[in-house]
mmCIF file of C-alpha atoms and ligand atoms in Angstrom:
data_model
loop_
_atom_site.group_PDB
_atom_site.id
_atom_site.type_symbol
_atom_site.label_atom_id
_atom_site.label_comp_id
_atom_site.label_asym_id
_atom_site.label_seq_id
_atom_site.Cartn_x
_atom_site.Cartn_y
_atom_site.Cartn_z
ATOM 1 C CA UNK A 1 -50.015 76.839 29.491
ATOM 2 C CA UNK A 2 -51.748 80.153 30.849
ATOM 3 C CA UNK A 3 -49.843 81.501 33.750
ATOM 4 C CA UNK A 4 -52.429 83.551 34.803
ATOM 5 C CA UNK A 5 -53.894 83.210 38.235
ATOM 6 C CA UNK A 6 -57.252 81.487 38.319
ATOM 7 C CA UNK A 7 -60.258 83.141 40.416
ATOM 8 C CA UNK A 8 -59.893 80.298 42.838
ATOM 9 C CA UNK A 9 -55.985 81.232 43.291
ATOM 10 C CA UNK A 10 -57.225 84.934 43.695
ATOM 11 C CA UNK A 11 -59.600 84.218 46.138
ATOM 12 C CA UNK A 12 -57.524 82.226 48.134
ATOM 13 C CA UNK A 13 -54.439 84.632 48.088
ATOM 14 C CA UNK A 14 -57.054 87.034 49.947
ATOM 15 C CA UNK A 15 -58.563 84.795 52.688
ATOM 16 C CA UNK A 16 -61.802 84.503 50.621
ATOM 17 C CA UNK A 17 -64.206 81.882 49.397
ATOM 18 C CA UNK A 18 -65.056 81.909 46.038
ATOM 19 C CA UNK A 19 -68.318 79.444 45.450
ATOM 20 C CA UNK A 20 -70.150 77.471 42.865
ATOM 21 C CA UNK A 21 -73.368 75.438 43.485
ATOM 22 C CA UNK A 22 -72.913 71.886 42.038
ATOM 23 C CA UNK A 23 -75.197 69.587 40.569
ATOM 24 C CA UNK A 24 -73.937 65.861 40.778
ATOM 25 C CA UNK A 25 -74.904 64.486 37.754
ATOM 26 C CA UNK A 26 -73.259 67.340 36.220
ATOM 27 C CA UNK A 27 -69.740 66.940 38.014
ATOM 28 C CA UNK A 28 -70.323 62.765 36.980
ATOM 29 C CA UNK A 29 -70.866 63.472 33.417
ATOM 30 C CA UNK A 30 -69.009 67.060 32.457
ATOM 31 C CA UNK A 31 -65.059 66.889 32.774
ATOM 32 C CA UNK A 32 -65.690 70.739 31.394
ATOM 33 C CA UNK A 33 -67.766 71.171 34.073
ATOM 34 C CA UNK A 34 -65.750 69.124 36.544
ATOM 35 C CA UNK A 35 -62.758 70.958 36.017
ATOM 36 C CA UNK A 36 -64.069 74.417 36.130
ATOM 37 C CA UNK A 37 -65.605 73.788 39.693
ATOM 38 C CA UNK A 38 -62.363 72.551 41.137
ATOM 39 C CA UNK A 39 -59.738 74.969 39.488
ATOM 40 C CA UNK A 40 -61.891 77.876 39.831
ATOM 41 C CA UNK A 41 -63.682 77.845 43.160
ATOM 42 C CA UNK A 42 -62.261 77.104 47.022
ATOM 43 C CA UNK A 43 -66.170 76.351 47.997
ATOM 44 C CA UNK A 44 -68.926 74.714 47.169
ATOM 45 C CA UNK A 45 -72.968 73.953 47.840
ATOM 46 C CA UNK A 46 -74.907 71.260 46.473
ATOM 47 C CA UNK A 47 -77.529 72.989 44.390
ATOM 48 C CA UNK A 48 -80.376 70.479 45.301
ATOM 49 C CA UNK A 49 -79.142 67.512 46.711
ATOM 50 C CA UNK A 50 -78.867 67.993 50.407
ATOM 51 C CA UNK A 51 -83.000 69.064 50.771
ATOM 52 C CA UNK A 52 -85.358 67.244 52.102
ATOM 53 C CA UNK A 53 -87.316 65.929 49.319
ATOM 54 C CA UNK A 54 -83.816 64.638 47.036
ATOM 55 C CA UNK A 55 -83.060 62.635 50.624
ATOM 56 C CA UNK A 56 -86.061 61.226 51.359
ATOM 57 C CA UNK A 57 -87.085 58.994 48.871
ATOM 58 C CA UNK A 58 -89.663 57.586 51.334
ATOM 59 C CA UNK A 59 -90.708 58.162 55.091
ATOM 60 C CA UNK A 60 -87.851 56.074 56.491
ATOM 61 C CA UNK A 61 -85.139 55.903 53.485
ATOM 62 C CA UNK A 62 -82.327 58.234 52.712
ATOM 63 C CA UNK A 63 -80.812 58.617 49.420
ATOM 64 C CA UNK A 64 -77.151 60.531 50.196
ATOM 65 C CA UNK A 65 -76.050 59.300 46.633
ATOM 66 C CA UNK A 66 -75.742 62.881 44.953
ATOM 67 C CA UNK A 67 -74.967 64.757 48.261
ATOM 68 C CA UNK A 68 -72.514 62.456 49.366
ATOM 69 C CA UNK A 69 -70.512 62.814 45.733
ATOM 70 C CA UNK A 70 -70.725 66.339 45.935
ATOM 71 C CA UNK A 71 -69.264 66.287 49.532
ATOM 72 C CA UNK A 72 -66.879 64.690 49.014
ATOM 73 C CA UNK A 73 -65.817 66.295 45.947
ATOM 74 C CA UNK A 74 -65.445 69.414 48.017
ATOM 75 C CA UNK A 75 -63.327 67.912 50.705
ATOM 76 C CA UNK A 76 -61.024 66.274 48.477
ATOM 77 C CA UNK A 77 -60.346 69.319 46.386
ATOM 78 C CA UNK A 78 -59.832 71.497 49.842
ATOM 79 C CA UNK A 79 -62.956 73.523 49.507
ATOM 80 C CA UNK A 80 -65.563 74.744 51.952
ATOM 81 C CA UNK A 81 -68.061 73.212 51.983
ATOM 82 C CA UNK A 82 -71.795 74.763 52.680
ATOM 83 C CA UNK A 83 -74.935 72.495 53.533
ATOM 84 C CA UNK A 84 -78.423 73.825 51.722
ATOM 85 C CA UNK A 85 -80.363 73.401 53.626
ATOM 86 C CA UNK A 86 -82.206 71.538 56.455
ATOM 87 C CA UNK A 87 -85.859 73.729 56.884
ATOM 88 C CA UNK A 88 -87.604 74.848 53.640
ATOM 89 C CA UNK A 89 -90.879 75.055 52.469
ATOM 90 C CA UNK A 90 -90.042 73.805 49.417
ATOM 91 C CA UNK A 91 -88.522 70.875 47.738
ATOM 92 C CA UNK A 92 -90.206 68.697 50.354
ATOM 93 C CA UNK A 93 -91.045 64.810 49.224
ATOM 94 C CA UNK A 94 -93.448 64.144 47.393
ATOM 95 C CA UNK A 95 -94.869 61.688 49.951
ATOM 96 C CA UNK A 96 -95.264 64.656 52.059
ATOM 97 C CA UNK A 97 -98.616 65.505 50.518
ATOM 98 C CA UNK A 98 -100.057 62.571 51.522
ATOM 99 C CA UNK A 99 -99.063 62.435 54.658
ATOM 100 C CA UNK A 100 -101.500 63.019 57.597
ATOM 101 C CA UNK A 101 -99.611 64.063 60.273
ATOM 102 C CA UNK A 102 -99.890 65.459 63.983
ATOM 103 C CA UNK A 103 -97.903 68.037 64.967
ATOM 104 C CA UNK A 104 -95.912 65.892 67.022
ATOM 105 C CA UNK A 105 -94.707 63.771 64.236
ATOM 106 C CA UNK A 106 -93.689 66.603 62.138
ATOM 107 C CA UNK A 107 -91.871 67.475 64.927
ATOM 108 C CA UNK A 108 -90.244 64.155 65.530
ATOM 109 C CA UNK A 109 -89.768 63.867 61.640
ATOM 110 C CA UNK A 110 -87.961 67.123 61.078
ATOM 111 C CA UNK A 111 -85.974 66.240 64.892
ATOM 112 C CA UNK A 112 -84.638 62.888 63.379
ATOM 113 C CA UNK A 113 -83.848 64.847 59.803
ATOM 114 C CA UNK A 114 -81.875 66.790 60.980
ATOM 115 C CA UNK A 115 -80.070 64.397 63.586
ATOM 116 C CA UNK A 116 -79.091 61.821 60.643
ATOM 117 C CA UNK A 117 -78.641 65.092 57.563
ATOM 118 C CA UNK A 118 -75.928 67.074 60.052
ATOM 119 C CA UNK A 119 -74.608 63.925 61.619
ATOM 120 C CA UNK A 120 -73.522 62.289 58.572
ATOM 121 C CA UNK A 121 -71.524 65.309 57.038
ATOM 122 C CA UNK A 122 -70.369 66.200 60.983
ATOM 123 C CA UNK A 123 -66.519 66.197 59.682
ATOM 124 C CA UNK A 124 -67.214 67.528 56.056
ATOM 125 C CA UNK A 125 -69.722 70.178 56.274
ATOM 126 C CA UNK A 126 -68.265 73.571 57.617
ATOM 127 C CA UNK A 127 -71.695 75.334 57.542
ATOM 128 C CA UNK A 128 -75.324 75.090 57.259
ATOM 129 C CA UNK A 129 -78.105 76.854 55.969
ATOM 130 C CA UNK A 130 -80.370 75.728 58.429
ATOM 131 C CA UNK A 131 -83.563 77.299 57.880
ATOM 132 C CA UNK A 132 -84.258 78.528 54.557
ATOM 133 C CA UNK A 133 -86.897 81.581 53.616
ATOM 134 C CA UNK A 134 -89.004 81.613 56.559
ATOM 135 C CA UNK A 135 -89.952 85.130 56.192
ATOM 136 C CA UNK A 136 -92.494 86.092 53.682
ATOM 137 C CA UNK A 137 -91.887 88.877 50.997
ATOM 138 C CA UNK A 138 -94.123 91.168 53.509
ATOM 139 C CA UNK A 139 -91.862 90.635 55.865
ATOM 140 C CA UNK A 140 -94.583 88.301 58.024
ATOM 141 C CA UNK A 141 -93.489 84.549 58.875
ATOM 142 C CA UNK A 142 -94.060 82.324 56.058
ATOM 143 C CA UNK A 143 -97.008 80.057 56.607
ATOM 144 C CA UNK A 144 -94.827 76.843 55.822
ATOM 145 C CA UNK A 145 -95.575 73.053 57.035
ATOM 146 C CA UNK A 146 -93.159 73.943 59.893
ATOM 147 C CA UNK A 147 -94.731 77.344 61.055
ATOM 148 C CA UNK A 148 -97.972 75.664 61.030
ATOM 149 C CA UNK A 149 -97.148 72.813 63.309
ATOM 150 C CA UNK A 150 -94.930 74.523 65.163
ATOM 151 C CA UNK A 151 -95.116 77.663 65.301
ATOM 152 C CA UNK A 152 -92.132 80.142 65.700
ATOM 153 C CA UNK A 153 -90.591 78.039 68.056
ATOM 154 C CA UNK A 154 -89.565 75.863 64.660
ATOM 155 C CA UNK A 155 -86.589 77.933 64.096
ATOM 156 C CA UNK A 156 -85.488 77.661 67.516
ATOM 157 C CA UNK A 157 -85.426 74.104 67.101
ATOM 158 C CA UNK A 158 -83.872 73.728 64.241
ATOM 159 C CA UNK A 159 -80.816 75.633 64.953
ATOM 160 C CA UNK A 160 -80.877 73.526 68.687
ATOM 161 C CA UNK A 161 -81.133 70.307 66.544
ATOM 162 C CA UNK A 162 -78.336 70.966 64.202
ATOM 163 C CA UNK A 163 -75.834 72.246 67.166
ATOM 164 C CA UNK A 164 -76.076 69.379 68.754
ATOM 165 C CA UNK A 165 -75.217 67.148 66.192
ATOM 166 C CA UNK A 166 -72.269 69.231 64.953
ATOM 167 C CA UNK A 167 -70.797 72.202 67.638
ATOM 168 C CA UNK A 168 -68.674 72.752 65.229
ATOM 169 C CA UNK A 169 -70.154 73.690 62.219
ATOM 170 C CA UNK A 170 -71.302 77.252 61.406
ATOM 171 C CA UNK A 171 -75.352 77.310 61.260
ATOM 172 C CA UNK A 172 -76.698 80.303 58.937
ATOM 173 C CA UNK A 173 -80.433 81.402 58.194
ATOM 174 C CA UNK A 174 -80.241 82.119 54.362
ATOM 175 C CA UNK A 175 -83.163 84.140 52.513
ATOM 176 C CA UNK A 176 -83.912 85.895 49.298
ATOM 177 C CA UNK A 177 -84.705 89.364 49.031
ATOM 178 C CA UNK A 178 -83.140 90.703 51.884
ATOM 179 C CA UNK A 179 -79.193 91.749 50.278
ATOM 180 C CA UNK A 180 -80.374 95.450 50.808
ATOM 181 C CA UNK A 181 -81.898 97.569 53.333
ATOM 182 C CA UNK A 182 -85.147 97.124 52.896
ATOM 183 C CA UNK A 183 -89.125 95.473 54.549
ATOM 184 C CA UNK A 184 -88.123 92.409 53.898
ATOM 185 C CA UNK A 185 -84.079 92.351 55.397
ATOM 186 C CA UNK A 186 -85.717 94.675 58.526
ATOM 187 C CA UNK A 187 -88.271 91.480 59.052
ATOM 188 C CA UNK A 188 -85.360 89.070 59.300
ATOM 189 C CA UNK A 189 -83.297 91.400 61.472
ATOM 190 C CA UNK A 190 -85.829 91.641 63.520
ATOM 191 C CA UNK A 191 -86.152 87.638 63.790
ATOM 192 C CA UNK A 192 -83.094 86.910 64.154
ATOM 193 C CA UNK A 193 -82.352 89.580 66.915
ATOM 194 C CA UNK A 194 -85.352 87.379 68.697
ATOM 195 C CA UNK A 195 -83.451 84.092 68.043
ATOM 196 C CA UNK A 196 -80.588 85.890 69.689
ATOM 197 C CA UNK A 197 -82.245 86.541 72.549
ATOM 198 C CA UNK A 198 -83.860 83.232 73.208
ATOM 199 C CA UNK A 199 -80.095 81.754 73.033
ATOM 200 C CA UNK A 200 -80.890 79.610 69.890
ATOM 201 C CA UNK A 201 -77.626 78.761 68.219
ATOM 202 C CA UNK A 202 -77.499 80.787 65.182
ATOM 203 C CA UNK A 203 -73.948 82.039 63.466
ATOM 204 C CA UNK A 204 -74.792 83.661 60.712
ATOM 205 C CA UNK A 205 -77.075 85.179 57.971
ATOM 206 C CA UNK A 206 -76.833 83.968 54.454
ATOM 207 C CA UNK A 207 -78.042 86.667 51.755
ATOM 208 C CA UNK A 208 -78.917 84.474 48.763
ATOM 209 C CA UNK A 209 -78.074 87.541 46.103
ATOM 210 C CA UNK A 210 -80.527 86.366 43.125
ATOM 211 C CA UNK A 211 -79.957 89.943 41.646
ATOM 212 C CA UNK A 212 -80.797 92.278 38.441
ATOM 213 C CA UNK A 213 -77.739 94.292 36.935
ATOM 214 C CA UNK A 214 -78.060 97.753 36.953
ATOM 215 C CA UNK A 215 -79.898 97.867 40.322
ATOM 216 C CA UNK A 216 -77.512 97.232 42.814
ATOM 217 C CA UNK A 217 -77.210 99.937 45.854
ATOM 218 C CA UNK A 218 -74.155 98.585 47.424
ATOM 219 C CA UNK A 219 -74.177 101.416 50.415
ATOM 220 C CA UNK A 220 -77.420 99.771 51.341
ATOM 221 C CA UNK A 221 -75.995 96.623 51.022
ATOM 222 C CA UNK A 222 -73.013 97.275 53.065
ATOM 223 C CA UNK A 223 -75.224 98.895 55.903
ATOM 224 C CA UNK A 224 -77.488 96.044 56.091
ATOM 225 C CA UNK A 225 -74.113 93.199 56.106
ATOM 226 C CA UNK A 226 -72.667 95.512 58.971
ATOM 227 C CA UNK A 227 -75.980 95.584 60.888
ATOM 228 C CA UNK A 228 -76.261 91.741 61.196
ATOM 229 C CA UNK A 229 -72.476 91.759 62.087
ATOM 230 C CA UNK A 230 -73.546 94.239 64.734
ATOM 231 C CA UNK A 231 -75.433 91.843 66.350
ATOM 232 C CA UNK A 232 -72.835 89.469 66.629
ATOM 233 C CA UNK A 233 -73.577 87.067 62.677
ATOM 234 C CA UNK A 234 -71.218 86.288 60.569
ATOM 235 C CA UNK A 235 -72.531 87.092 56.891
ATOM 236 C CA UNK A 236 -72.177 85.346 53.735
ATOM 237 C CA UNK A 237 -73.464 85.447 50.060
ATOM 238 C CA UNK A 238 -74.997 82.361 49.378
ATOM 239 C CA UNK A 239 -76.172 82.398 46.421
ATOM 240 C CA UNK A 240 -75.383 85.183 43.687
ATOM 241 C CA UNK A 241 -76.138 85.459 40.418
ATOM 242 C CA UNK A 242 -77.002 88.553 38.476
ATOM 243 C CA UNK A 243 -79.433 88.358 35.072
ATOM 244 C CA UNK A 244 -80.695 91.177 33.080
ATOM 245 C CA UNK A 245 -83.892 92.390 32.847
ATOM 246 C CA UNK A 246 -85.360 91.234 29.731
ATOM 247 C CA UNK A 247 -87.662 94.163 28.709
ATOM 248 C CA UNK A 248 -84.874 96.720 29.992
ATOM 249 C CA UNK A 249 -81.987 95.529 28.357
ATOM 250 C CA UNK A 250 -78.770 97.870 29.108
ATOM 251 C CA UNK A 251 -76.195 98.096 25.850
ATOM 252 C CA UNK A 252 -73.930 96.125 27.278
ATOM 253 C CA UNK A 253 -75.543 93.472 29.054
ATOM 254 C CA UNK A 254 -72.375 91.395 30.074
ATOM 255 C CA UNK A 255 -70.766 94.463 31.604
ATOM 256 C CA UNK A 256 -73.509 95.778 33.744
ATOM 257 C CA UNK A 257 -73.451 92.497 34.943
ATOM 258 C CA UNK A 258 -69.766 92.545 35.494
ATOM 259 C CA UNK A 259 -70.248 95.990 37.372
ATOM 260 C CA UNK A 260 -72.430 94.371 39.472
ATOM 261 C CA UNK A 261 -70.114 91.027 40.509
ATOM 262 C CA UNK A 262 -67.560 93.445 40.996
ATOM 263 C CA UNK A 263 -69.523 96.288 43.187
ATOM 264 C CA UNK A 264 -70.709 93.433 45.598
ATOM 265 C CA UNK A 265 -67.303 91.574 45.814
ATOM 266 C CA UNK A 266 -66.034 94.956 46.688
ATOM 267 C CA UNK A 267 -68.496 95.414 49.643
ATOM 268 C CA UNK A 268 -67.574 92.077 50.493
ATOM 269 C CA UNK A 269 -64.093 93.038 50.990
ATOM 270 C CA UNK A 270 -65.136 96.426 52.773
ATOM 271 C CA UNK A 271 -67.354 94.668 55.285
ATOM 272 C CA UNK A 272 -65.104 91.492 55.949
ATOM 273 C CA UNK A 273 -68.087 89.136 54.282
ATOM 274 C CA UNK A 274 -65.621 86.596 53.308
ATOM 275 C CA UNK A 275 -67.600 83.995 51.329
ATOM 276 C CA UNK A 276 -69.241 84.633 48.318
ATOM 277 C CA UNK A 277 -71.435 81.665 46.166
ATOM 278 C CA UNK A 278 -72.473 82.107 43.130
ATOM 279 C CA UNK A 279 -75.450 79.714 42.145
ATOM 280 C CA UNK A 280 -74.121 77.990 40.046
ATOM 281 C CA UNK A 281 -70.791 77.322 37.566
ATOM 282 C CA UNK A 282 -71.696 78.225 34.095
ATOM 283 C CA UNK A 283 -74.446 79.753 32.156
ATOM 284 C CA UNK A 284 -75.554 75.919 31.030
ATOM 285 C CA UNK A 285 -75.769 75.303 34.497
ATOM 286 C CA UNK A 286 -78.451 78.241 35.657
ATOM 287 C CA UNK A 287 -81.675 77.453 37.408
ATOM 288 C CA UNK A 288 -83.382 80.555 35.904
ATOM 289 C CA UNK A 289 -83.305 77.722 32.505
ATOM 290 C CA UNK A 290 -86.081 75.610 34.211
ATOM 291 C CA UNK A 291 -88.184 78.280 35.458
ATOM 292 C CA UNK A 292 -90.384 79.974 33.047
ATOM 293 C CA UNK A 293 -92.211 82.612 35.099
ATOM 294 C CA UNK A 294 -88.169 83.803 36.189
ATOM 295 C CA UNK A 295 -87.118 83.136 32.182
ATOM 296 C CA UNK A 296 -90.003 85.611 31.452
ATOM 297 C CA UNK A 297 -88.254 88.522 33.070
ATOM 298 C CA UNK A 298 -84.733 87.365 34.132
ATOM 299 C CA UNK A 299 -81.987 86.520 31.285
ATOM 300 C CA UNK A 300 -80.611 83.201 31.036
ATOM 301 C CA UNK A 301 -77.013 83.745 31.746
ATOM 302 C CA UNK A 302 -76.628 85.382 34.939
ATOM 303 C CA UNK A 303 -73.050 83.513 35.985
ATOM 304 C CA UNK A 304 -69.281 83.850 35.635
ATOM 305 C CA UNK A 305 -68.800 81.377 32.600
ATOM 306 C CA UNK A 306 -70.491 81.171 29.077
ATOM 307 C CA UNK A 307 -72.137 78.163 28.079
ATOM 308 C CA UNK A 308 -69.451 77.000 26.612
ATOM 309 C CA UNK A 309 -67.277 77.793 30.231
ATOM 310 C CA UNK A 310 -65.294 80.698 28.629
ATOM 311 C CA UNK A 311 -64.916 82.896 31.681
ATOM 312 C CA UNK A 312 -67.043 86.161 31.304
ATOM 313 C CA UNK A 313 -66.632 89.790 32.302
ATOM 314 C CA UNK A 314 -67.767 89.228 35.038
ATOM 315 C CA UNK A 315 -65.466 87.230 35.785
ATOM 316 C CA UNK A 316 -62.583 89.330 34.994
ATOM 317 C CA UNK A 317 -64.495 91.656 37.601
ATOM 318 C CA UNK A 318 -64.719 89.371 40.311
ATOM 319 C CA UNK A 319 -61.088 88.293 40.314
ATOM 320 C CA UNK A 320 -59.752 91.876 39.298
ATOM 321 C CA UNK A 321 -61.573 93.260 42.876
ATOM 322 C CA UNK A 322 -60.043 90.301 44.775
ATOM 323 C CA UNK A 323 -56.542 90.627 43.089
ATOM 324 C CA UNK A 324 -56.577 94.572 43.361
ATOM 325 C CA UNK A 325 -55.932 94.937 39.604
ATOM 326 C CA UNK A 326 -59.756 96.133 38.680
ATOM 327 C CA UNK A 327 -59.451 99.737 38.412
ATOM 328 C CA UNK A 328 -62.786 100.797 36.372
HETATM 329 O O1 G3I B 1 -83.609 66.049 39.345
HETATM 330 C C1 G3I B 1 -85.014 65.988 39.048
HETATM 331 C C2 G3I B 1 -85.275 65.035 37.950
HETATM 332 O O2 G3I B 1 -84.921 63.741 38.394
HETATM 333 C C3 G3I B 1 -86.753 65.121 37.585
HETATM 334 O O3 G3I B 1 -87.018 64.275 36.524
HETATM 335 C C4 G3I B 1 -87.131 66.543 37.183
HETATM 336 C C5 G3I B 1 -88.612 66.689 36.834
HETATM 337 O O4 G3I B 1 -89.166 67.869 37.360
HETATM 338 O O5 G3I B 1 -86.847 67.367 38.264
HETATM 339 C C6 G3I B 1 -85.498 67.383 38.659
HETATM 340 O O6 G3I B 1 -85.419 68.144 39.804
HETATM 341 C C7 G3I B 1 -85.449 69.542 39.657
HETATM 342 C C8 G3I B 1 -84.186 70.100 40.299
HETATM 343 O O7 G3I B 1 -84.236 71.503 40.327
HETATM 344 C C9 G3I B 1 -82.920 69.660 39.573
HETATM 345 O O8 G3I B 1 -82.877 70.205 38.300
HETATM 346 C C10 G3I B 1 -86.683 70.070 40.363
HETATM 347 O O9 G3I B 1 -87.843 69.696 39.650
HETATM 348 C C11 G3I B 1 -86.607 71.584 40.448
HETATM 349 O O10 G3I B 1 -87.686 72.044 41.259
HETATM 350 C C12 G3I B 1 -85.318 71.994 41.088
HETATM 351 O O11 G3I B 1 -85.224 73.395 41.130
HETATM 352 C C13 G3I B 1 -84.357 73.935 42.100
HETATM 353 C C14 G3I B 1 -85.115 74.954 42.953
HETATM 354 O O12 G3I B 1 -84.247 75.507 43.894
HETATM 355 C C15 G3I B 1 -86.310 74.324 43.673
HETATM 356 O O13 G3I B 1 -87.126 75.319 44.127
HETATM 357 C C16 G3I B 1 -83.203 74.632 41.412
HETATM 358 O O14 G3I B 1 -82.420 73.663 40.710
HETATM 359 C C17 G3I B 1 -82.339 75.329 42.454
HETATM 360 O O15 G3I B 1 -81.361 76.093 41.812
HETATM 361 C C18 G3I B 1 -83.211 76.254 43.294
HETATM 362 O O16 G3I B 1 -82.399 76.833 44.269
HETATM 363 C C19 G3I B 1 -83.043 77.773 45.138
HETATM 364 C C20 G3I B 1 -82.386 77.632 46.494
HETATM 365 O O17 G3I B 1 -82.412 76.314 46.935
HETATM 366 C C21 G3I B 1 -83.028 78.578 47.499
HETATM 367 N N1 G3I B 1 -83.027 79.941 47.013
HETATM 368 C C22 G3I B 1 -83.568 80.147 45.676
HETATM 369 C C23 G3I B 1 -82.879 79.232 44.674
HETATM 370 C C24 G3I B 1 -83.356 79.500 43.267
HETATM 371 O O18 G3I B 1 -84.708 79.194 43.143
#
């Protein structure tokens, strides 16, 4: 038997959270799979099964099947566990479509969502992303169900909604795009400085990290983390993972990704962001496999384990930064 440390043993032995997005049917069916997530990681999201449309089968039914497995898979293996997410413009159900609502409904809907989601997982859910990519890629507000009924103040609500439930769990905005200095990050600083202001309940920022190797500016990064700490928010990765860019491909694809893991994990430990997610456990396990427009650009195997759950260089990258032992 190996002696060597595992990533979740590094991570732990420096105060940090090492996460993996989880799929239920996958934990149910893959003891490889299984085992990776709990001797690997100390935290864990559900992938899918804690939005909207997964819950709501119907307009007054709640399937917690998948996200109450995954749950409680984190809590009895002693991880974190995050919530994603309770505000999204996507992955809405299907009955949505057809529903013709007034504003006050949707209002009422999204007010008893979130009252029943947070309440349920009130002593197993240490944070939530409560609103999910509400700004735009321009930076604007994203014209979403949510925006359109209720305007700004949707946000505000949200967050209110979700305290009140559960004062003690952490409540994060999480959005794509936004891991660097740049329109997009400036837009949601400048939102969330408004939140601030109003009082709405908000902890922390969640920077999802969906990222190409071999373009990572981590002084950018770092300056952007430390701005949102500045105004008081905590700051987590939420959901990394790092492809290649399939018409530029580097000669060593699986180390430029490694370099990145390893240059944001580092900025992680500069800048006391102590959680890091990646989205996802293994290369069998990546979203970017379902997507074709993503699959047309992005590699398939942006994660820390091969498809067959060998751990990668990037791997050996993440836990050499959090052990100290990565030199290169
Ligand atoms: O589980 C159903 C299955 O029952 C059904 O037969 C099948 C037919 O389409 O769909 C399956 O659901 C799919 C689900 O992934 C599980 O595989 C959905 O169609 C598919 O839309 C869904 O994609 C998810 C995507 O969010 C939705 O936009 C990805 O798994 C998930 O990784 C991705 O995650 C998002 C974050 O939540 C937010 N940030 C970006 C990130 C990547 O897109």
């Amino acid at each position: 038997m190996s002696t060597e440390q595992t990533l979740r043993e590094a991570a732990t032995n420096r105060d940090f959270r090492i996460g993996a997005a989880l799929a239920a049917r996958a934990l149910r069916s893959d003891p490889s799979y299984w085992k990776a997530a709990r001797n690997e990681f100390n935290a864990v999201t559900p992938e899918n099964a804690l939005k909207m449309g997964p819950l709501r089968p119907s307009p007054h039914t709640y399937d917690f099947t998948d996200a109450d497995a995954i749950v409680d898979f984190g809590r009895e293996n002693d991880m974190y566990v995050r919530g994603h997410t309770l505000v999204w413009h996507n992955q809405k159900p299907e009955w949505f479509q057809a529903w013709d609502y007034t504003d006050d409904q949707l209002r009422k809907f999204l007010r008893d969502h979130i009252h029943t989601v947070v309440g349920r997982y009130r002593s197993s859910i240490d944070a939530w992303d409560v609103v999910n990519e509400a700004v735009a890629d321009d930076g604007t507000l994203r014209e979403t169900v949510w925006y359109d009924a209720l305007g700004e103040e949707y946000l505000d609500l949200a967050f209110q909604w979700a305290r009140e439930v559960n004062p003690e769990a952490d409540l994060y905005y999480n959005d794509y795009g936004a891991d660097a200095i740049n329109e997009k990050s400036d837009a949601i600083y400048d939102l969330l400085e408004r939140l601030l202001e109003r009082d709405v309940p908000i902890d922390g920022v969640g920077l999802q990290f969906h990222a190409l190797a071999g373009r990572s500016d981590p002084e950018s990064v770092a300056e952007n983390i430390r701005r949102f700490q500045d105004l008081g928010l905590d700051v987590q990765i939420t959901e990394m993972d790092v492809a290649n860019a399939v018409d530029d491909q580097p000669e060593d694809p699986l180390a430029e990704q490694a370099d990145y893991y390893r240059e944001i994990v580092e900025v992680c430990l500069e800048t006391d962001c102590d959680t890091l997610v990646t989205w996802g456990v293994h290369d069998g396990s990546t979203w970017l496999r379902n997507f074709k427009d993503f699959s047309k650009r992005y590699t398939d195997d942006p994660l820390l384990f091969d498809d067959g759950y060998e751990p990668k260089p990037a791997y050996d990258a993440v836990k050499g930064a959090l052990s100290g032992t990565d030199r290169s």
